[in-house]
Amino acid sequence: MSKVCLIWVAFAAILGCTSSSRFDELYQPSWAMDHFTYEGELIKMKLDNYSGAGFGSKSKYMFGKVTLQIKLVGGDSAGTVTAFYMSSEGAYHNEFDFEFLGNTTGEPYNVQTNVYVNGVGNREQRLNLWFDPTKDFHSYSILWNQRQVVFLVDETPVRVHSNLEHKGIPYPKDQPMGVYSSIWNADDWATQGGRVKTDWSHAPFIAEYKGFEINGCECPDAVAAVDNMKRCSGGGGEKRFWWDEPVMSELSVHQSHQLLWVRANHMIYDYCKDTTRFPATPVECQHHHH
């Protein structure tokens, strides 16, 4: 169990606080099972010119924090995308994306984040990282509660999507989400706008995973959606979950400074500032401080 889970277990009755470092307790391959390799606690997923691969969580969750430790495809990874994301189902789904866009050898990986609300995305931000993500494992996390969605890299916040419902802006809070990762070929757009294609002579392209953690409110399929919502939103009479505590409702001062540093030094694209795509500034961009 992670430290944060243990800390809050001491203070509150946390129901559905699922945590594990074992892949097979939390996840299962969703396609191309022959493209998986299991080495103890380590999972490797490969992309070749036959197929990519993907896995998904066995359960769905409403709020919490999910973390994967990933070592991205090394060398010439142009054209490849490794994704880590949460998503609900249906035409009006919600989704939180990390997409790691491969590049030619020596060029930095770009990380694209996106947020879909009620089936609508187009909220891309891109940044380069302050380390080489192919040399070692780094942790990538999504924290989701009723107040904010926070994307974190090694616990440094790189993006915040705040709840602005009081401004009439919809916020993803009523659909349970699965947790997913996949690797696939996207050379029509992934690297330098699609100009650089995948060089299959470098295949297979391998992404490595460990440290599988989900600390979230599990939503069993057998339980009615309205009951899951009530339970996971603290409306079922139980004590609060750790992610509902006031301290988790916004970034700390230190985290706010970290986010400002990331935005100043590593952000290379922000949809909020793309006047070509959005001649009128998207409404949430007018209110987000971050």
XYZ file of C-alpha atoms in Angstrom:
290
model
C 0.000 0.000 0.000
C 1.315 3.452 -0.820
C 2.319 5.856 1.938
C -0.491 8.265 1.164
C -3.050 5.481 1.407
C -1.606 4.327 4.729
C -1.525 7.834 6.157
C -5.180 8.391 5.434
C -6.198 4.920 6.574
C -5.011 6.042 9.989
C -7.394 9.000 9.921
C -10.458 7.900 8.035
C -12.414 4.848 7.058
C -11.379 4.656 3.458
C -13.576 2.283 1.570
C -12.411 1.134 -1.821
C -8.857 2.392 -1.396
C -7.304 -0.026 -3.845
C -3.532 -0.094 -4.045
C -1.154 -2.617 -5.489
C 2.124 -2.959 -7.316
C 1.070 -6.116 -9.123
C -0.081 -5.814 -12.703
C -2.351 -8.848 -12.657
C -4.270 -7.706 -9.566
C -5.333 -4.441 -11.180
C -4.986 -4.859 -14.953
C -5.344 -7.252 -17.840
C -4.163 -7.104 -21.457
C -6.892 -5.734 -23.703
C -5.403 -6.622 -27.086
C -2.360 -8.267 -28.702
C -1.555 -10.510 -25.750
C 1.355 -11.972 -27.700
C 2.968 -8.495 -27.561
C 3.337 -8.666 -23.753
C 6.354 -9.919 -21.829
C 6.224 -10.535 -18.074
C 9.469 -10.287 -16.126
C 8.562 -10.522 -12.448
C 6.979 -7.185 -11.473
C 7.946 -5.737 -14.861
C 5.664 -5.688 -17.886
C 6.945 -4.980 -21.389
C 4.629 -4.055 -24.235
C 5.869 -3.974 -27.804
C 4.903 -2.329 -31.060
C 5.984 -3.915 -34.329
C 4.720 -3.659 -37.898
C 2.013 -6.229 -37.094
C 0.450 -4.652 -34.037
C 0.686 -2.435 -31.008
C -0.656 -3.527 -27.620
C -2.742 -2.278 -24.732
C -3.960 -3.058 -21.241
C -6.827 -1.845 -19.067
C -7.907 -1.946 -15.438
C -10.218 -4.745 -14.326
C -12.381 -2.234 -12.417
C -13.641 1.282 -12.954
C -13.166 4.081 -10.450
C -14.712 7.370 -9.467
C -12.039 9.739 -8.089
C -8.651 8.897 -6.636
C -5.088 8.721 -7.897
C -3.577 6.357 -10.444
C 0.144 5.945 -11.047
C 2.280 4.013 -13.494
C 6.053 3.906 -13.622
C 7.046 3.850 -17.288
C 10.313 3.596 -19.166
C 9.596 4.825 -22.671
C 10.818 3.471 -26.001
C 14.501 4.326 -26.415
C 16.492 5.259 -29.520
C 14.620 6.202 -32.675
C 11.014 6.168 -31.487
C 9.639 8.503 -34.168
C 6.033 7.799 -35.116
C 5.241 5.851 -31.955
C 2.839 6.879 -29.217
C 2.733 5.414 -25.725
C -0.421 6.449 -23.881
C -1.511 6.353 -20.256
C -5.063 7.521 -19.673
C -8.326 7.267 -17.784
C -11.590 7.085 -19.682
C -15.277 6.396 -19.207
C -17.420 4.824 -21.920
C -19.938 6.070 -24.458
C -20.307 8.961 -26.887
C -20.278 11.524 -24.055
C -17.289 10.029 -22.283
C -14.776 11.797 -20.075
C -11.065 11.169 -20.515
C -7.723 12.289 -19.080
C -4.741 11.577 -21.366
C -0.978 11.357 -21.162
C 0.399 10.695 -24.663
C 4.155 10.287 -25.045
C 5.136 11.173 -28.591
C 8.251 9.438 -29.860
C 11.017 11.223 -31.727
C 14.168 10.671 -33.728
C 17.245 9.679 -31.732
C 18.557 12.526 -29.599
C 15.441 14.664 -29.967
C 13.286 15.060 -26.839
C 10.083 13.172 -26.260
C 7.039 15.434 -26.220
C 4.291 14.738 -23.712
C 0.779 15.673 -24.783
C -1.995 15.921 -22.219
C -5.669 16.266 -23.038
C -8.969 16.427 -21.171
C -12.277 15.271 -22.653
C -15.526 16.318 -21.033
C -18.828 14.886 -22.290
C -17.124 13.542 -25.411
C -15.358 16.780 -26.351
C -11.552 17.053 -26.252
C -9.434 19.617 -28.123
C -7.729 20.695 -24.900
C -4.186 19.683 -25.812
C -1.089 20.890 -24.026
C 2.416 19.720 -24.900
C 5.614 19.841 -22.939
C 9.078 18.416 -23.102
C 10.469 16.738 -20.007
C 13.388 17.796 -17.826
C 14.913 14.306 -18.084
C 15.297 11.541 -20.668
C 12.250 9.298 -20.096
C 13.856 6.418 -21.995
C 16.831 5.994 -19.631
C 14.948 5.034 -16.492
C 11.512 4.589 -14.959
C 9.595 7.706 -13.957
C 6.207 7.944 -12.313
C 3.229 9.430 -14.142
C 0.069 10.077 -12.137
C -3.449 11.390 -12.552
C -5.182 12.735 -9.441
C -8.926 13.213 -9.813
C -11.371 14.556 -7.265
C -14.446 16.749 -7.277
C -12.387 19.929 -7.383
C -9.563 19.274 -9.838
C -7.757 16.915 -12.186
C -3.973 17.054 -11.749
C -1.430 15.479 -14.100
C 1.849 14.737 -12.306
C 5.309 13.640 -13.441
C 7.462 12.327 -10.576
C 4.942 14.058 -8.283
C 5.529 17.431 -10.012
C 2.234 18.851 -11.320
C 2.392 19.568 -15.044
C -1.270 20.411 -15.605
C -4.385 21.245 -13.591
C -7.960 21.176 -14.842
C -10.144 22.836 -12.215
C -13.828 22.399 -11.523
C -15.478 25.567 -12.848
C -19.066 24.405 -12.687
C -19.950 27.604 -10.839
C -19.027 29.371 -14.109
C -21.351 27.079 -16.064
C -18.505 24.911 -17.402
C -19.086 21.129 -17.216
C -16.680 19.095 -15.098
C -16.097 15.314 -15.253
C -17.447 13.970 -11.990
C -20.296 11.545 -12.622
C -18.855 8.762 -14.807
C -16.627 5.982 -13.470
C -13.427 5.602 -15.453
C -11.149 2.749 -16.361
C -7.357 3.102 -16.432
C -5.542 2.205 -19.641
C -2.212 2.175 -21.422
C -1.311 1.377 -25.004
C 1.456 1.661 -27.554
C 0.690 2.163 -31.218
C 1.871 3.636 -34.489
C 0.669 7.183 -35.106
C 3.176 8.416 -37.638
C 0.470 10.353 -39.483
C 0.667 13.008 -36.708
C 2.834 12.046 -33.733
C 6.315 13.226 -34.673
C 6.909 16.734 -35.991
C 3.339 16.916 -37.219
C 3.616 13.633 -39.116
C 6.639 14.653 -41.199
C 8.838 11.991 -39.592
C 7.574 8.431 -40.117
C 8.152 5.239 -38.150
C 11.353 3.439 -39.136
C 10.329 -0.205 -38.830
C 13.937 -1.354 -39.075
C 14.177 -0.286 -35.409
C 11.192 -2.445 -34.357
C 10.144 -3.838 -31.999
C 9.540 -0.655 -30.001
C 9.229 -1.546 -26.327
C 7.670 0.353 -23.419
C 8.336 -0.984 -19.914
C 6.050 -0.699 -16.887
C 6.181 -1.305 -13.151
C 4.781 0.248 -9.951
C 1.106 -0.213 -10.765
C -0.945 1.774 -8.260
C -4.604 2.683 -8.128
C -5.867 4.455 -5.015
C -9.464 5.087 -5.978
C -13.121 4.517 -5.210
C -13.962 1.303 -7.029
C -17.283 1.179 -8.871
C -18.474 -2.414 -9.227
C -20.587 -3.092 -12.329
C -23.146 -4.852 -10.175
C -23.840 -1.667 -8.195
C -26.274 0.855 -9.665
C -24.586 3.957 -11.097
C -26.472 6.274 -8.762
C -25.282 4.260 -5.732
C -21.682 4.263 -6.947
C -21.909 8.025 -7.404
C -23.321 8.536 -3.937
C -20.732 6.299 -2.301
C -17.748 7.721 -4.172
C -18.857 11.326 -3.673
C -19.065 10.972 0.096
C -22.854 11.133 -0.017
C -23.423 7.683 1.411
C -22.911 8.656 5.024
C -19.329 7.355 5.159
C -16.390 9.465 6.156
C -14.536 11.287 3.436
C -11.983 9.704 1.164
C -8.472 11.140 1.409
C -8.801 12.884 -1.960
C -11.877 14.748 -0.692
C -9.968 16.342 2.165
C -9.696 20.156 1.852
C -5.911 19.958 1.448
C -6.446 18.059 -1.829
C -8.884 20.580 -3.314
C -6.140 22.760 -4.788
C -2.394 22.735 -5.271
C -0.153 23.586 -2.338
C 1.981 26.723 -2.624
C 4.992 24.546 -3.451
C 3.070 22.647 -6.138
C 1.812 25.919 -7.635
C 5.414 27.100 -7.937
C 6.383 23.782 -9.536
C 3.593 24.126 -12.087
C 4.630 27.679 -12.938
C 8.204 26.433 -13.455
C 7.022 23.634 -15.769
C 4.863 26.040 -17.780
C 7.657 28.616 -18.078
C 10.429 26.201 -19.002
C 8.895 23.139 -20.602
C 5.524 23.923 -22.158
C 5.702 24.074 -25.945
C 2.011 24.184 -26.841
C -1.141 25.306 -25.035
C -4.522 25.167 -26.726
C -5.588 28.181 -24.669
C -3.096 30.304 -26.602
C -3.775 28.854 -30.062
C -5.722 31.674 -31.689
C -5.644 29.953 -35.085
C -7.639 26.980 -33.807
C -9.624 29.003 -31.302
C -10.180 32.606 -32.445
C -12.371 32.987 -29.358
C -10.503 31.886 -26.252
C -12.054 28.648 -24.879
C -14.245 29.572 -21.955
C -12.369 27.533 -19.344
C -9.098 29.224 -20.347
C -10.528 32.569 -19.329
C -11.010 31.321 -15.779
C -8.124 28.919 -15.199
C -5.318 30.535 -13.276
C -2.895 27.801 -14.284
